[in-house]
């Protein structure tokens, strides 16, 4: 597991551990009534407008990093437009009855993911020796904690876990059967299923009493990178291609034309997106009014 993955997992663990204590430390919030109560929402109380039940839709720009990029570090070879793609999905926000700072967020996301490390050499127009390319469809359910540290403010931190299904419709890899041999182009399609961690920061703006819009920056990182458990078909098992060759292995190495081994790295993507959400509240006051109405009806 890469150092980046360890850091992401540690941060996620701290966020999940700290959030319940932050709730407890916050104590009981001061009652804040809505200015425009309605027959739908009634009068409600909350410490933060954004801490509520809700449903939302989002659209995201994705920037892939991983073995196909093959630079050892995101953006190491500069910004690569071949790694850009789009995604979108739906989220459900659940506010615990006693929660003043946290929403539980459930997300179902879909989209595309692709990468290409091809470089052009002036007029020769030849790909690099370690040329790799893939295109995939993406499906990902996720759950996490969206934590608003400040009262009546839209800034939040998010940490979550997810499982990504990568339906790889095409991959192209150069590989070398042995040291000094001619390179061969391997093509095909396959799939991968990858457990991931998610870390994000964002800000939400209130539009109306029930609607808000948010912007978010997220990094998503795979927890493992082996056969059938990746986003980009690398490492590749013999059963995943017609040539019956293995590229990379579970210990994270691949071999170039000189017989030198290279460590591969966990797949993931950066994500920048916009979300529009419809909110409704845990209505403590509404429950009091309903109970009062029932008691009054019984007395009659």
Coordinates of C-alpha atoms in Angstrom, one line a residue:
X1 CA 0.0 0.0 0.0
X2 CA 1.4 3.4 -1.0
X3 CA 2.3 6.2 1.5
X4 CA -0.5 8.3 0.1
X5 CA -3.0 5.5 0.8
X6 CA -1.7 5.2 4.4
X7 CA -2.1 9.0 4.9
X8 CA -5.6 9.0 3.4
X9 CA -6.7 6.0 5.6
X10 CA -5.3 7.7 8.7
X11 CA -7.1 11.0 8.0
X12 CA -10.4 9.1 7.3
X13 CA -10.0 7.2 10.6
X14 CA -9.4 10.4 12.6
X15 CA -12.4 12.1 11.0
X16 CA -14.7 9.2 11.8
X17 CA -13.4 9.0 15.4
X18 CA -13.5 12.8 16.1
X19 CA -17.0 13.5 14.7
X20 CA -19.0 11.8 17.5
X21 CA -17.0 13.7 20.1
X22 CA -17.5 16.9 18.3
X23 CA -21.3 16.3 18.4
X24 CA -21.1 15.6 22.1
X25 CA -19.0 18.7 22.8
X26 CA -21.4 20.9 20.9
X27 CA -24.1 20.2 23.4
X28 CA -27.7 21.2 22.7
X29 CA -28.0 23.9 20.2
X30 CA -29.8 27.2 20.5
X31 CA -33.3 27.0 18.9
X32 CA -33.3 28.9 15.6
X33 CA -36.8 29.1 13.9
X34 CA -37.2 29.4 10.2
X35 CA -38.5 32.8 9.0
X36 CA -40.9 31.2 6.5
X37 CA -42.6 28.1 8.0
X38 CA -44.8 26.2 5.7
X39 CA -47.3 23.4 5.8
X40 CA -44.7 21.1 4.2
X41 CA -41.7 21.8 6.5
X42 CA -43.4 23.4 9.5
X43 CA -41.2 25.2 12.0
X44 CA -37.9 23.4 12.5
X45 CA -34.8 23.7 14.6
X46 CA -31.2 23.1 13.7
X47 CA -27.8 24.4 14.6
X48 CA -26.7 24.5 11.0
X49 CA -29.0 24.9 8.0
X50 CA -27.0 22.3 6.0
X51 CA -27.2 19.6 8.7
X52 CA -30.4 17.9 7.6
X53 CA -31.9 15.2 5.5
X54 CA -31.6 15.8 1.8
X55 CA -31.3 14.4 -1.7
X56 CA -29.0 15.9 -4.3
X57 CA -27.6 15.5 -7.8
X58 CA -24.0 16.2 -8.8
X59 CA -21.8 16.5 -11.8
X60 CA -18.0 16.1 -11.6
X61 CA -14.8 16.4 -13.6
X62 CA -12.5 13.5 -13.0
X63 CA -8.7 13.3 -13.4
X64 CA -7.3 9.8 -13.4
X65 CA -3.9 8.8 -11.9
X66 CA -2.4 5.3 -11.7
X67 CA -0.4 2.8 -13.7
X68 CA -1.5 3.9 -17.1
X69 CA -0.4 7.4 -16.3
X70 CA 2.9 5.8 -15.2
X71 CA 4.6 8.9 -13.9
X72 CA 4.9 7.7 -10.3
X73 CA 3.2 10.9 -9.1
X74 CA 0.1 12.7 -10.3
X75 CA 1.0 15.6 -12.7
X76 CA 4.7 14.5 -12.7
X77 CA 4.6 14.6 -16.5
X78 CA 2.5 17.8 -16.5
X79 CA -1.3 18.1 -16.9
X80 CA -2.5 15.4 -19.3
X81 CA -5.9 16.1 -20.9
X82 CA -6.1 12.4 -21.9
X83 CA -6.8 11.7 -18.2
X84 CA -9.8 13.9 -18.0
X85 CA -13.4 12.6 -17.9
X86 CA -16.8 13.3 -16.6
X87 CA -19.0 11.7 -13.9
X88 CA -22.2 12.3 -12.1
X89 CA -24.6 10.8 -9.6
X90 CA -27.1 11.1 -6.8
X91 CA -26.6 11.5 -3.0
X92 CA -28.8 11.0 0.0
X93 CA -28.0 12.9 3.2
X94 CA -29.2 11.5 6.5
X95 CA -29.0 13.6 9.7
X96 CA -28.9 11.6 12.9
X97 CA -31.7 12.9 15.3
X98 CA -29.1 14.3 17.8
X99 CA -26.7 15.5 15.2
X100 CA -25.7 19.1 15.1
X101 CA -22.6 18.9 12.9
X102 CA -22.7 15.7 10.7
X103 CA -24.6 14.2 7.9
X104 CA -24.2 10.6 6.8
X105 CA -23.9 10.7 3.0
X106 CA -24.8 7.9 0.7
X107 CA -23.8 8.3 -3.0
X108 CA -24.2 6.4 -6.2
X109 CA -21.9 7.7 -8.9
X110 CA -21.4 6.8 -12.6
X111 CA -19.3 8.1 -15.4
X112 CA -16.3 7.4 -17.5
X113 CA -12.6 7.0 -16.7
X114 CA -9.7 6.9 -19.0
X115 CA -5.9 7.5 -19.2
X116 CA -3.2 7.6 -21.9
X117 CA 0.5 8.2 -21.4
X118 CA 1.3 8.5 -25.1
X119 CA 3.8 11.2 -26.0
X120 CA 4.5 12.5 -29.5
X121 CA 8.1 12.8 -30.7
X122 CA 8.1 15.7 -33.1
X123 CA 7.5 14.5 -36.7
X124 CA 8.1 10.8 -35.8
X125 CA 4.7 10.6 -34.2
X126 CA 5.7 7.5 -32.2
X127 CA 4.3 6.4 -28.8
X128 CA 6.6 5.9 -25.9
X129 CA 8.1 2.5 -25.1
X130 CA 6.0 2.1 -22.0
X131 CA 2.8 3.2 -23.9
X132 CA -0.4 2.5 -22.0
X133 CA -4.0 3.4 -22.6
X134 CA -7.4 2.5 -21.2
X135 CA -11.0 3.5 -21.4
X136 CA -13.6 2.4 -18.9
X137 CA -17.2 3.0 -17.6
X138 CA -17.4 3.6 -13.9
X139 CA -20.0 2.7 -11.3
X140 CA -19.4 3.5 -7.6
X141 CA -21.6 3.3 -4.4
X142 CA -20.1 5.1 -1.4
X143 CA -20.9 6.1 2.2
X144 CA -19.2 8.7 4.4
X145 CA -19.5 11.4 7.0
X146 CA -20.0 15.0 5.9
X147 CA -18.8 17.2 8.9
X148 CA -19.7 20.9 9.3
X149 CA -17.3 22.2 12.0
X150 CA -18.8 25.7 12.2
X151 CA -22.3 26.7 13.2
X152 CA -24.4 28.3 10.4
X153 CA -21.6 28.0 7.9
X154 CA -21.3 26.0 4.7
X155 CA -17.7 24.8 4.9
X156 CA -17.4 21.0 5.4
X157 CA -15.0 18.1 5.5
X158 CA -15.9 14.7 4.1
X159 CA -14.4 11.2 4.5
X160 CA -15.8 8.0 3.1
X161 CA -15.3 4.6 1.8
X162 CA -16.4 3.3 -1.6
X163 CA -16.3 0.3 -4.0
X164 CA -15.6 1.2 -7.7
X165 CA -16.6 -1.1 -10.5
X166 CA -14.5 -0.3 -13.6
X167 CA -15.8 -1.8 -16.8
X168 CA -12.8 -1.5 -19.0
X169 CA -14.0 -1.4 -22.6
X170 CA -10.5 -1.1 -24.1
X171 CA -6.9 -1.3 -23.0
X172 CA -3.6 -1.1 -25.0
X173 CA -0.3 -1.9 -23.4
X174 CA 3.2 -2.3 -24.8
X175 CA 5.1 -5.1 -23.1
X176 CA 8.4 -7.0 -23.6
X177 CA 8.2 -10.8 -23.4
X178 CA 11.9 -10.9 -22.3
X179 CA 14.9 -8.8 -22.0
X180 CA 16.0 -7.4 -25.3
X181 CA 13.0 -8.7 -27.2
X182 CA 10.8 -6.7 -29.5
X183 CA 7.9 -4.9 -27.9
X184 CA 4.4 -6.2 -28.4
X185 CA 1.1 -4.5 -28.3
X186 CA -1.5 -6.1 -26.1
X187 CA -5.2 -5.1 -26.5
X188 CA -8.4 -6.2 -24.9
X189 CA -11.2 -5.5 -22.5
X190 CA -11.8 -6.6 -18.9
X191 CA -13.1 -5.3 -15.6
X192 CA -11.9 -4.4 -12.1
X193 CA -13.5 -4.0 -8.7
X194 CA -11.7 -1.7 -6.3
X195 CA -12.2 -0.7 -2.6
X196 CA -11.4 3.0 -2.2
X197 CA -11.2 5.8 0.4
X198 CA -12.5 9.3 -0.3
X199 CA -11.4 12.6 1.2
X200 CA -12.9 16.0 0.3
X201 CA -13.4 19.6 1.3
X202 CA -16.3 21.6 0.1
X203 CA -18.6 24.6 0.6
X204 CA -22.4 24.8 0.4
X205 CA -24.4 27.9 -0.4
X206 CA -28.0 28.4 0.7
X207 CA -30.3 29.2 -2.2
X208 CA -33.7 29.1 -0.6
X209 CA -35.3 27.6 2.6
X210 CA -35.1 24.1 1.0
X211 CA -32.4 24.3 -1.7
X212 CA -28.7 24.7 -1.7
X213 CA -25.7 24.4 -4.1
X214 CA -22.2 23.1 -3.2
X215 CA -18.8 22.9 -4.7
X216 CA -16.4 20.1 -3.7
X217 CA -12.8 19.0 -4.3
X218 CA -12.1 15.3 -3.6
X219 CA -9.4 12.7 -4.0
X220 CA -10.3 9.0 -4.3
X221 CA -7.6 6.4 -3.8
X222 CA -7.7 2.6 -4.3
X223 CA -6.7 0.5 -1.3
X224 CA -5.1 -2.2 -3.4
X225 CA -3.7 -2.6 -6.9
X226 CA -3.6 -6.2 -8.2
X227 CA -5.3 -8.5 -10.7
X228 CA -9.0 -7.7 -11.2
X229 CA -8.8 -5.1 -8.4
X230 CA -7.8 -2.0 -10.2
X231 CA -9.3 0.7 -12.4
X232 CA -7.1 0.5 -15.5
X233 CA -6.5 -3.2 -16.2
X234 CA -2.9 -3.0 -14.8
X235 CA -1.6 -5.2 -13.3
X236 CA -3.1 -7.7 -15.8
X237 CA -3.6 -11.4 -15.2
X238 CA -2.9 -14.1 -17.9
X239 CA -6.6 -14.9 -17.8
X240 CA -7.5 -11.3 -18.8
X241 CA -5.8 -11.4 -22.2
X242 CA -5.6 -13.7 -25.3
X243 CA -1.8 -13.8 -25.2
X244 CA -1.8 -15.4 -21.7
X245 CA 0.8 -13.1 -20.3
X246 CA 0.9 -11.4 -16.9
X247 CA 1.8 -7.7 -16.7
X248 CA 2.7 -6.5 -13.2
X249 CA 1.9 -8.7 -10.2
X250 CA 0.4 -8.5 -6.8
X251 CA 3.7 -7.3 -5.4
X252 CA 3.5 -4.2 -7.6
X253 CA 6.3 -4.6 -10.2
X254 CA 6.5 -4.5 -14.0
X255 CA 9.4 -5.1 -16.3
X256 CA 10.6 -2.8 -19.1
X257 CA 12.5 -3.7 -22.2
X258 CA 15.8 -3.6 -20.4
X259 CA 14.6 -6.2 -17.8
X260 CA 14.4 -3.5 -15.1
X261 CA 11.6 -3.8 -12.6
X262 CA 9.4 -0.8 -11.7
X263 CA 7.0 -0.5 -8.8
X264 CA 3.4 0.4 -9.9
X265 CA 1.1 2.5 -7.8
X266 CA -2.5 2.5 -6.6
X267 CA -5.2 3.9 -9.0
X268 CA -7.5 6.7 -8.2
X269 CA -8.7 10.1 -9.4
X270 CA -9.1 13.7 -8.4
X271 CA -12.6 15.1 -8.6
X272 CA -14.0 18.6 -8.8
X273 CA -17.8 18.9 -8.8
X274 CA -21.0 20.8 -8.2
X275 CA -24.0 19.6 -6.2
X276 CA -27.6 20.8 -5.9
X277 CA -29.5 19.5 -2.9
X278 CA -33.1 19.6 -1.6
X279 CA -33.2 19.7 2.3
X280 CA -35.8 18.7 4.9
X281 CA -35.3 18.7 8.6
X282 CA -35.5 16.6 11.7
X283 CA -38.5 18.6 13.0
X284 CA -38.4 18.6 16.8
X285 CA -41.0 21.4 17.0
X286 CA -43.3 19.6 14.5
X287 CA -43.2 16.5 16.7
X288 CA -44.1 18.6 19.7
X289 CA -47.0 20.2 17.8
X290 CA -48.2 16.8 16.6
X291 CA -48.1 15.3 20.1
X292 CA -50.0 18.4 21.4
X293 CA -52.6 17.9 18.7
X294 CA -53.1 14.3 19.6
X295 CA -53.4 15.1 23.4
X296 CA -55.9 17.8 22.6
X297 CA -57.9 15.5 20.4
X298 CA -58.1 12.9 23.0
X299 CA -59.4 15.4 25.6
X300 CA -62.2 16.3 23.3

